Amino acid sequence: MADEAEEESHKLLATTATTTADTGDGGGGGGGGEGSQKMASPPVEPAGHEGFVQPASYLRRPRGHSRVMPPPPPKLETAVDRDQRRGLQSIRAFLKVRTSYDVLPLSFRLIVFDTSLLVKKSLAILNQNGIVSAPLWDSKTSTFAGLLTTSDYINVIQYYCLHPEEMSRIDQFRLNSLRAIEKEINVTPIETVSIHPLRPLYEACRRMLESRARRIPLVDIDDETRRAMVVSVVTQYRILKFVAVNVVETQLLRKPLRHLNLGTYKNLETARMETPVLEVIQQLVHQNISSVPILNSDGVVVNVFEAVDVIALIKGSVYEELNLSVGEALQKRSDDFPGIYTCSIDDRLDTVFDTIRKSRVHRFVVIDEGNRLVGMLTLSDILEYVLLEGESDDHKQA
């Protein structure tokens, strides 16, 4: 057997030598330019060695195949990146083990409107109690009917701007007619999203994000009647403040806003102090936003007109005050108005949470060193970032 292997080895060496000689120049053994040009054509495969692969064929790339570039190396995670990821994971873990009941204070007041209530009476009740929204209840069917917010009153204003001849009937308008108004002016219907108070707080947050709602009613089932009942309403502010107070890992969120995909910095809606209120209302409706920054002639932020400011203008069903300018309208704010909160693009998210923990804030106006408008940061932006940023990586690690 050893002799046969040795004989086969001699045959392979002889074949290689023959091939090399065949591909060289006919007159000699030099590797000159002419010989190199002949190497460009496929070598003739010797008889009896059909399965033998020539050495040069290892180096040739098949025609029509491009070179596959290796993927770029993964970006190294810095200490700040690692802390940011840990902070977000801690917040999400906290929201998944807490319920909406946990957010509620020990004592609170809940006002629920029957859908048969007159619009003007609902306005008076909101103003008397210093609230801007209330759950709706259909007494005929004993069912939860949605959440009344400032957007619904703005829809009424839109309707009467389109149909001024109907203004005389506004005092007879009832809440159960809001659906008809929505269809007439082609806007999003009243939000009817709700959640059971014992469901995880994380689920409540996700439902708010999906429905673009800023608050969500808690609806339970009565043990005796087996009918739905509204327990309370949880807002984005209350949830984020609950996080800021109880999750110490918010201190790990040390990345500045400029390095986060957080907030709005392009195509911002603005107005001036002399802008008519009705014009600003149009901006709120068309852009589906809750506030418009007020600038002076130099682009400096001097105030913010909020959707809730509309309620103060139309209390008592005095819709004529909608003809006022923004400056005149802002003078009618209540004395307990929390004020305008600002931040810079270099402020870190941990300082934002610290402000939410200490103050009743619903949005931040992002400004530069000269107090000129840079962007807007809402609680919806913060909640979306906290819930969704890097969430897919969490699932992979799990």
Tab-separated table of C-alpha atoms in Angstrom:
chain	number	residue	atom	x	y	z
A	1	MET	CA	0.000	0.000	0.000
A	2	ALA	CA	2.888	2.366	0.808
A	3	ASP	CA	4.336	1.721	-2.650
A	4	GLU	CA	0.994	2.567	-4.290
A	5	ALA	CA	0.714	5.863	-2.329
A	6	GLU	CA	4.278	6.771	-3.246
A	7	GLU	CA	3.566	5.997	-6.915
A	8	GLU	CA	0.403	8.150	-6.839
A	9	SER	CA	2.393	10.990	-5.261
A	10	HIS	CA	4.928	10.815	-8.075
A	11	LYS	CA	2.070	10.997	-10.585
A	12	LEU	CA	0.713	14.209	-8.961
A	13	LEU	CA	4.146	15.821	-8.977
A	14	ALA	CA	4.605	14.871	-12.584
A	15	THR	CA	1.240	16.281	-13.501
A	16	THR	CA	2.019	19.592	-11.750
A	17	ALA	CA	5.348	19.823	-13.541
A	18	THR	CA	3.705	19.074	-16.886
A	19	THR	CA	1.055	21.727	-16.316
A	20	THR	CA	3.643	24.338	-15.377
A	21	ALA	CA	5.641	23.559	-18.465
A	22	ASP	CA	2.550	23.713	-20.680
A	23	THR	CA	1.586	27.164	-19.413
A	24	GLY	CA	5.064	28.642	-19.851
A	25	ASP	CA	6.548	30.112	-23.040
A	26	GLY	CA	7.134	27.465	-25.673
A	27	GLY	CA	10.855	28.194	-25.873
A	28	GLY	CA	11.958	28.272	-22.256
A	29	GLY	CA	11.264	28.200	-18.551
A	30	GLY	CA	11.257	31.995	-17.863
A	31	GLY	CA	8.229	33.718	-16.305
A	32	GLY	CA	8.286	36.726	-18.687
A	33	GLY	CA	5.396	39.019	-19.638
A	34	GLU	CA	4.222	36.793	-22.486
A	35	GLY	CA	4.091	33.794	-20.224
A	36	SER	CA	2.063	35.796	-17.673
A	37	GLN	CA	-0.521	36.697	-20.343
A	38	LYS	CA	-1.022	33.033	-21.143
A	39	MET	CA	-1.646	32.314	-17.447
A	40	ALA	CA	-4.782	34.510	-17.719
A	41	SER	CA	-6.563	31.763	-19.731
A	42	PRO	CA	-7.808	28.615	-17.914
A	43	PRO	CA	-5.177	25.866	-17.890
A	44	VAL	CA	-5.810	22.690	-19.854
A	45	GLU	CA	-6.793	19.922	-17.494
A	46	PRO	CA	-4.588	16.858	-17.996
A	47	ALA	CA	-6.256	13.661	-19.103
A	48	GLY	CA	-7.024	11.282	-16.298
A	49	HIS	CA	-7.132	14.087	-13.694
A	50	GLU	CA	-10.569	15.622	-14.347
A	51	GLY	CA	-11.106	16.248	-10.602
A	52	PHE	CA	-7.765	18.010	-10.060
A	53	VAL	CA	-8.056	21.732	-9.247
A	54	GLN	CA	-5.303	23.951	-10.534
A	55	PRO	CA	-3.627	26.172	-7.901
A	56	ALA	CA	-4.506	29.370	-9.816
A	57	SER	CA	-8.232	28.600	-9.648
A	58	TYR	CA	-8.169	29.068	-5.876
A	59	LEU	CA	-7.321	32.736	-6.418
A	60	ARG	CA	-9.864	33.526	-9.107
A	61	ARG	CA	-13.230	35.069	-8.103
A	62	PRO	CA	-16.188	33.593	-10.023
A	63	ARG	CA	-17.572	36.001	-12.593
A	64	GLY	CA	-20.678	37.945	-11.516
A	65	HIS	CA	-19.865	37.655	-7.811
A	66	SER	CA	-18.953	40.823	-5.916
A	67	ARG	CA	-16.783	40.755	-2.858
A	68	VAL	CA	-18.828	40.619	0.355
A	69	MET	CA	-17.579	43.274	2.743
A	70	PRO	CA	-17.417	42.239	6.396
A	71	PRO	CA	-19.901	44.009	8.706
A	72	PRO	CA	-18.542	47.032	10.561
A	73	PRO	CA	-17.388	46.329	14.091
A	74	PRO	CA	-20.029	47.064	16.756
A	75	LYS	CA	-19.833	50.474	18.389
A	76	LEU	CA	-18.192	50.263	21.770
A	77	GLU	CA	-20.537	51.044	24.659
A	78	THR	CA	-19.286	53.883	26.815
A	79	ALA	CA	-19.889	54.196	30.545
A	80	VAL	CA	-22.563	56.842	29.872
A	81	ASP	CA	-24.259	54.551	27.313
A	82	ARG	CA	-24.234	51.695	29.803
A	83	ASP	CA	-25.710	53.832	32.577
A	84	GLN	CA	-28.376	55.191	30.224
A	85	ARG	CA	-29.391	51.656	29.241
A	86	ARG	CA	-29.468	50.512	32.871
A	87	GLY	CA	-31.572	53.507	33.866
A	88	LEU	CA	-34.177	52.856	31.169
A	89	GLN	CA	-34.294	49.138	32.019
A	90	SER	CA	-34.871	49.962	35.686
A	91	ILE	CA	-37.762	52.309	34.848
A	92	ARG	CA	-39.441	49.731	32.602
A	93	ALA	CA	-38.993	46.992	35.204
A	94	PHE	CA	-40.562	49.280	37.815
A	95	LEU	CA	-43.570	50.060	35.596
A	96	LYS	CA	-44.142	46.344	34.959
A	97	VAL	CA	-44.467	45.443	38.646
A	98	ARG	CA	-46.571	48.433	39.708
A	99	THR	CA	-50.271	48.950	38.962
A	100	SER	CA	-52.289	52.063	38.241
A	101	TYR	CA	-53.730	51.822	41.764
A	102	ASP	CA	-50.226	52.475	43.095
A	103	VAL	CA	-50.123	55.871	41.404
A	104	LEU	CA	-53.316	57.167	43.024
A	105	PRO	CA	-53.011	59.376	46.118
A	106	LEU	CA	-54.521	58.262	49.431
A	107	SER	CA	-57.498	60.550	48.870
A	108	PHE	CA	-58.685	62.171	45.680
A	109	ARG	CA	-61.753	63.669	44.050
A	110	LEU	CA	-63.342	62.242	40.944
A	111	ILE	CA	-65.881	64.109	38.820
A	112	VAL	CA	-67.771	62.152	36.175
A	113	PHE	CA	-70.073	63.804	33.616
A	114	ASP	CA	-73.236	62.224	32.328
A	115	THR	CA	-73.440	62.452	28.545
A	116	SER	CA	-76.813	64.199	28.814
A	117	LEU	CA	-75.205	67.185	30.580
A	118	LEU	CA	-75.252	70.549	28.800
A	119	VAL	CA	-71.887	71.679	27.443
A	120	LYS	CA	-72.135	75.053	29.197
A	121	LYS	CA	-72.731	73.331	32.565
A	122	SER	CA	-69.748	71.048	32.061
A	123	LEU	CA	-67.601	74.128	31.430
A	124	ALA	CA	-68.811	75.744	34.642
A	125	ILE	CA	-68.030	72.604	36.659
A	126	LEU	CA	-64.519	72.323	35.206
A	127	ASN	CA	-63.761	75.934	36.086
A	128	GLN	CA	-65.227	75.696	39.576
A	129	ASN	CA	-63.119	72.643	40.389
A	130	GLY	CA	-59.936	73.664	38.609
A	131	ILE	CA	-59.825	70.608	36.354
A	132	VAL	CA	-59.456	70.290	32.578
A	133	SER	CA	-60.933	66.853	31.884
A	134	ALA	CA	-63.518	64.390	33.155
A	135	PRO	CA	-64.714	60.850	32.335
A	136	LEU	CA	-68.038	60.534	30.525
A	137	TRP	CA	-70.762	58.137	31.584
A	138	ASP	CA	-73.777	57.014	29.575
A	139	SER	CA	-76.519	56.535	32.164
A	140	LYS	CA	-78.861	54.915	29.641
A	141	THR	CA	-76.499	52.010	29.009
A	142	SER	CA	-74.527	52.261	32.283
A	143	THR	CA	-71.272	52.262	30.358
A	144	PHE	CA	-68.089	54.304	30.220
A	145	ALA	CA	-68.415	56.716	27.274
A	146	GLY	CA	-64.967	58.239	26.966
A	147	LEU	CA	-62.969	61.126	28.373
A	148	LEU	CA	-63.963	64.775	27.964
A	149	THR	CA	-60.928	67.036	27.426
A	150	THR	CA	-60.111	70.520	26.190
A	151	SER	CA	-59.891	69.080	22.673
A	152	ASP	CA	-63.646	68.474	22.738
A	153	TYR	CA	-64.376	72.114	23.587
A	154	ILE	CA	-62.020	73.190	20.826
A	155	ASN	CA	-64.019	70.946	18.470
A	156	VAL	CA	-67.177	72.820	19.487
A	157	ILE	CA	-65.435	76.111	18.717
A	158	GLN	CA	-64.363	74.766	15.327
A	159	TYR	CA	-67.924	73.702	14.578
A	160	TYR	CA	-69.419	77.122	15.321
A	161	CYS	CA	-66.689	78.850	13.332
A	162	LEU	CA	-67.817	76.776	10.349
A	163	HIS	CA	-71.504	77.255	11.155
A	164	PRO	CA	-71.904	80.689	12.806
A	165	GLU	CA	-75.658	80.538	12.239
A	166	GLU	CA	-75.781	77.773	14.862
A	167	MET	CA	-74.225	79.941	17.587
A	168	SER	CA	-77.614	80.780	19.080
A	169	ARG	CA	-78.175	77.096	19.868
A	170	ILE	CA	-74.934	76.569	21.741
A	171	ASP	CA	-76.559	76.830	25.174
A	172	GLN	CA	-78.773	73.829	24.355
A	173	PHE	CA	-75.877	71.697	23.183
A	174	ARG	CA	-75.303	68.474	25.192
A	175	LEU	CA	-72.256	66.275	25.615
A	176	ASN	CA	-73.892	63.316	23.869
A	177	SER	CA	-73.887	65.391	20.666
A	178	LEU	CA	-70.097	65.600	20.550
A	179	ARG	CA	-69.954	62.595	18.223
A	180	ALA	CA	-72.004	64.443	15.627
A	181	ILE	CA	-69.651	67.426	15.838
A	182	GLU	CA	-66.605	65.208	15.348
A	183	LYS	CA	-68.086	63.788	12.164
A	184	GLU	CA	-69.069	67.226	10.932
A	185	ILE	CA	-65.583	68.721	11.264
A	186	ASN	CA	-63.791	65.412	10.493
A	187	VAL	CA	-61.691	65.036	13.641
A	188	THR	CA	-60.647	62.086	15.794
A	189	PRO	CA	-63.539	60.754	17.931
A	190	ILE	CA	-63.607	61.013	21.718
A	191	GLU	CA	-60.967	58.744	23.179
A	192	THR	CA	-62.571	55.723	24.852
A	193	VAL	CA	-59.383	53.886	25.809
A	194	SER	CA	-59.311	52.737	29.435
A	195	ILE	CA	-57.619	50.139	31.611
A	196	HIS	CA	-58.349	48.077	34.697
A	197	PRO	CA	-56.636	49.605	37.751
A	198	LEU	CA	-54.891	46.333	38.632
A	199	ARG	CA	-53.188	45.974	35.265
A	200	PRO	CA	-49.445	46.820	35.171
A	201	LEU	CA	-48.664	50.500	34.907
A	202	TYR	CA	-46.460	49.668	31.927
A	203	GLU	CA	-49.544	48.486	30.027
A	204	ALA	CA	-51.377	51.729	30.821
A	205	CYS	CA	-48.438	53.710	29.444
A	206	ARG	CA	-48.367	51.671	26.235
A	207	ARG	CA	-52.091	52.210	25.700
A	208	MET	CA	-51.664	55.954	26.107
A	209	LEU	CA	-48.870	55.996	23.554
A	210	GLU	CA	-50.849	53.938	21.058
A	211	SER	CA	-53.912	56.191	21.360
A	212	ARG	CA	-51.892	59.442	21.692
A	213	ALA	CA	-53.861	60.147	24.877
A	214	ARG	CA	-52.321	62.207	27.694
A	215	ARG	CA	-54.434	60.545	30.375
A	216	ILE	CA	-56.254	57.243	30.800
A	217	PRO	CA	-59.349	56.415	32.898
A	218	LEU	CA	-59.243	53.446	35.266
A	219	VAL	CA	-62.378	51.344	34.836
A	220	ASP	CA	-63.198	48.504	37.222
A	221	ILE	CA	-66.142	46.073	37.505
A	222	ASP	CA	-68.502	46.386	40.477
A	223	ASP	CA	-68.573	43.109	42.422
A	224	GLU	CA	-72.308	43.301	43.110
A	225	THR	CA	-73.800	44.733	39.935
A	226	ARG	CA	-71.086	43.414	37.583
A	227	ARG	CA	-71.211	46.755	35.805
A	228	ALA	CA	-68.300	48.964	34.841
A	229	MET	CA	-67.411	51.867	37.104
A	230	VAL	CA	-64.846	54.626	36.693
A	231	VAL	CA	-62.342	54.612	39.554
A	232	SER	CA	-60.060	57.503	38.613
A	233	VAL	CA	-57.969	59.011	35.813
A	234	VAL	CA	-54.178	58.660	35.559
A	235	THR	CA	-52.179	61.282	33.670
A	236	GLN	CA	-48.762	61.184	32.054
A	237	TYR	CA	-47.531	63.726	34.571
A	238	ARG	CA	-48.619	61.626	37.554
A	239	ILE	CA	-46.928	58.518	36.093
A	240	LEU	CA	-43.644	60.269	35.328
A	241	LYS	CA	-43.615	61.940	38.740
A	242	PHE	CA	-44.266	58.521	40.329
A	243	VAL	CA	-41.204	57.247	38.452
A	244	ALA	CA	-39.082	60.264	39.384
A	245	VAL	CA	-39.894	59.850	43.079
A	246	ASN	CA	-39.459	56.068	43.332
A	247	VAL	CA	-36.823	55.035	40.776
A	248	VAL	CA	-33.382	56.228	41.872
A	249	GLU	CA	-31.905	54.926	38.604
A	250	THR	CA	-33.288	58.023	36.837
A	251	GLN	CA	-30.023	59.558	38.054
A	252	LEU	CA	-28.231	57.317	35.550
A	253	LEU	CA	-29.875	59.095	32.588
A	254	ARG	CA	-26.917	61.409	32.074
A	255	LYS	CA	-27.110	61.853	28.314
A	256	PRO	CA	-27.990	65.399	27.158
A	257	LEU	CA	-31.015	66.029	24.981
A	258	ARG	CA	-28.848	66.828	21.957
A	259	HIS	CA	-27.682	63.191	21.924
A	260	LEU	CA	-31.178	61.736	22.259
A	261	ASN	CA	-33.956	61.404	19.712
A	262	LEU	CA	-36.235	63.237	22.107
A	263	GLY	CA	-38.495	66.231	21.428
A	264	THR	CA	-39.482	68.280	18.380
A	265	TYR	CA	-37.012	70.694	16.793
A	266	LYS	CA	-38.300	71.207	13.247
A	267	ASN	CA	-41.453	72.765	11.763
A	268	LEU	CA	-42.457	74.268	15.107
A	269	GLU	CA	-45.716	76.198	15.322
A	270	THR	CA	-45.321	79.675	16.863
A	271	ALA	CA	-47.387	82.820	17.402
A	272	ARG	CA	-47.047	86.423	18.613
A	273	MET	CA	-48.801	88.222	21.441
A	274	GLU	CA	-50.954	90.057	18.894
A	275	THR	CA	-52.007	86.857	17.090
A	276	PRO	CA	-55.801	86.230	17.324
A	277	VAL	CA	-56.759	83.359	19.618
A	278	LEU	CA	-58.841	81.721	16.899
A	279	GLU	CA	-55.766	81.534	14.685
A	280	VAL	CA	-53.804	79.771	17.428
A	281	ILE	CA	-56.698	77.356	17.942
A	282	GLN	CA	-56.434	76.456	14.265
A	283	GLN	CA	-52.752	75.661	14.806
A	284	LEU	CA	-53.566	73.410	17.773
A	285	VAL	CA	-56.175	71.505	15.773
A	286	HIS	CA	-54.331	71.109	12.477
A	287	GLN	CA	-51.048	70.031	14.075
A	288	ASN	CA	-52.673	67.969	16.846
A	289	ILE	CA	-50.594	69.694	19.522
A	290	SER	CA	-51.424	70.989	22.991
A	291	SER	CA	-49.438	74.236	23.041
A	292	VAL	CA	-47.924	76.961	20.853
A	293	PRO	CA	-44.841	78.983	21.926
A	294	ILE	CA	-45.314	82.757	21.853
A	295	LEU	CA	-42.302	84.688	20.498
A	296	ASN	CA	-41.394	88.349	20.195
A	297	SER	CA	-39.973	89.947	17.052
A	298	ASP	CA	-36.465	88.675	17.933
A	299	GLY	CA	-37.594	85.051	18.249
A	300	VAL	CA	-37.320	85.128	22.039
A	301	VAL	CA	-39.826	82.970	23.934
A	302	VAL	CA	-42.087	85.191	26.041
A	303	ASN	CA	-44.926	82.757	26.845
A	304	VAL	CA	-46.813	79.643	25.744
A	305	PHE	CA	-50.486	79.413	24.763
A	306	GLU	CA	-51.894	76.072	25.914
A	307	ALA	CA	-55.059	74.249	24.919
A	308	VAL	CA	-56.302	74.521	28.513
A	309	ASP	CA	-56.259	78.328	28.167
A	310	VAL	CA	-59.312	77.985	25.931
A	311	ILE	CA	-61.475	76.829	28.844
A	312	ALA	CA	-60.845	80.054	30.767
A	313	LEU	CA	-61.923	82.062	27.720
A	314	ILE	CA	-65.250	80.327	27.106
A	315	LYS	CA	-66.401	79.817	30.700
A	316	GLY	CA	-69.965	80.971	31.044
A	317	SER	CA	-70.344	80.285	27.293
A	318	VAL	CA	-68.916	83.719	26.443
A	319	TYR	CA	-67.466	82.726	23.070
A	320	GLU	CA	-66.958	86.337	22.027
A	321	GLU	CA	-63.678	86.388	23.964
A	322	LEU	CA	-62.198	84.093	21.342
A	323	ASN	CA	-61.775	87.240	19.267
A	324	LEU	CA	-59.160	88.467	21.729
A	325	SER	CA	-55.442	88.472	20.977
A	326	VAL	CA	-53.143	85.931	22.607
A	327	GLY	CA	-51.734	88.603	24.923
A	328	GLU	CA	-55.199	89.583	26.127
A	329	ALA	CA	-56.239	85.963	26.557
A	330	LEU	CA	-53.190	85.026	28.664
A	331	GLN	CA	-54.103	87.748	31.172
A	332	LYS	CA	-57.183	85.699	32.087
A	333	ARG	CA	-55.156	82.781	33.419
A	334	SER	CA	-55.825	81.712	36.999
A	335	ASP	CA	-53.429	82.704	39.737
A	336	ASP	CA	-52.329	79.108	40.323
A	337	PHE	CA	-50.932	78.728	36.793
A	338	PRO	CA	-47.706	76.695	37.287
A	339	GLY	CA	-45.678	78.785	34.839
A	340	ILE	CA	-43.498	78.023	31.805
A	341	TYR	CA	-40.618	75.570	32.213
A	342	THR	CA	-37.579	75.788	29.968
A	343	CYS	CA	-34.430	73.762	29.377
A	344	SER	CA	-31.478	73.756	27.020
A	345	ILE	CA	-30.405	71.205	24.434
A	346	ASP	CA	-27.461	70.368	26.715
A	347	ASP	CA	-29.593	69.560	29.766
A	348	ARG	CA	-29.518	65.911	30.755
A	349	LEU	CA	-32.541	63.671	31.123
A	350	ASP	CA	-31.844	63.124	34.824
A	351	THR	CA	-32.263	66.861	35.452
A	352	VAL	CA	-35.542	66.782	33.499
A	353	PHE	CA	-36.829	64.013	35.792
A	354	ASP	CA	-35.647	66.005	38.792
A	355	THR	CA	-37.755	68.966	37.646
A	356	ILE	CA	-40.787	66.700	37.147
A	357	ARG	CA	-40.284	65.345	40.671
A	358	LYS	CA	-40.290	68.825	42.195
A	359	SER	CA	-42.761	70.755	40.025
A	360	ARG	CA	-46.099	70.412	38.240
A	361	VAL	CA	-44.766	70.571	34.704
A	362	HIS	CA	-46.390	69.367	31.479
A	363	ARG	CA	-43.846	70.425	28.870
A	364	PHE	CA	-40.442	72.046	28.459
A	365	VAL	CA	-39.629	74.822	26.022
A	366	VAL	CA	-36.107	74.177	24.734
A	367	ILE	CA	-34.236	77.475	24.365
A	368	ASP	CA	-30.693	78.674	23.641
A	369	GLU	CA	-28.506	81.100	25.610
A	370	GLY	CA	-30.488	84.055	24.261
A	371	ASN	CA	-33.877	82.523	25.218
A	372	ARG	CA	-34.661	81.917	21.549
A	373	LEU	CA	-36.805	78.913	20.653
A	374	VAL	CA	-34.952	75.690	19.819
A	375	GLY	CA	-37.604	73.011	20.308
A	376	MET	CA	-40.401	71.567	22.426
A	377	LEU	CA	-40.154	68.633	24.822
A	378	THR	CA	-43.470	67.172	26.002
A	379	LEU	CA	-44.292	64.545	28.587
A	380	SER	CA	-45.486	62.352	25.711
A	381	ASP	CA	-41.979	62.555	24.227
A	382	ILE	CA	-40.391	61.548	27.529
A	383	LEU	CA	-42.814	58.682	28.143
A	384	GLU	CA	-42.298	57.327	24.627
A	385	TYR	CA	-38.513	57.462	24.990
A	386	VAL	CA	-38.572	55.734	28.384
A	387	LEU	CA	-40.807	52.933	27.132
A	388	LEU	CA	-39.404	52.293	23.662
A	389	GLU	CA	-35.737	53.302	23.553
A	390	GLY	CA	-33.636	50.127	23.421
A	391	GLU	CA	-36.633	47.936	24.271
A	392	SER	CA	-35.716	45.400	21.562
A	393	ASP	CA	-32.313	44.980	23.197
A	394	ASP	CA	-34.056	44.186	26.484
A	395	HIS	CA	-35.940	41.334	24.819
A	396	LYS	CA	-32.725	39.952	23.327
A	397	GLN	CA	-31.004	39.953	26.696
A	398	ALA	CA	-34.048	38.318	28.304
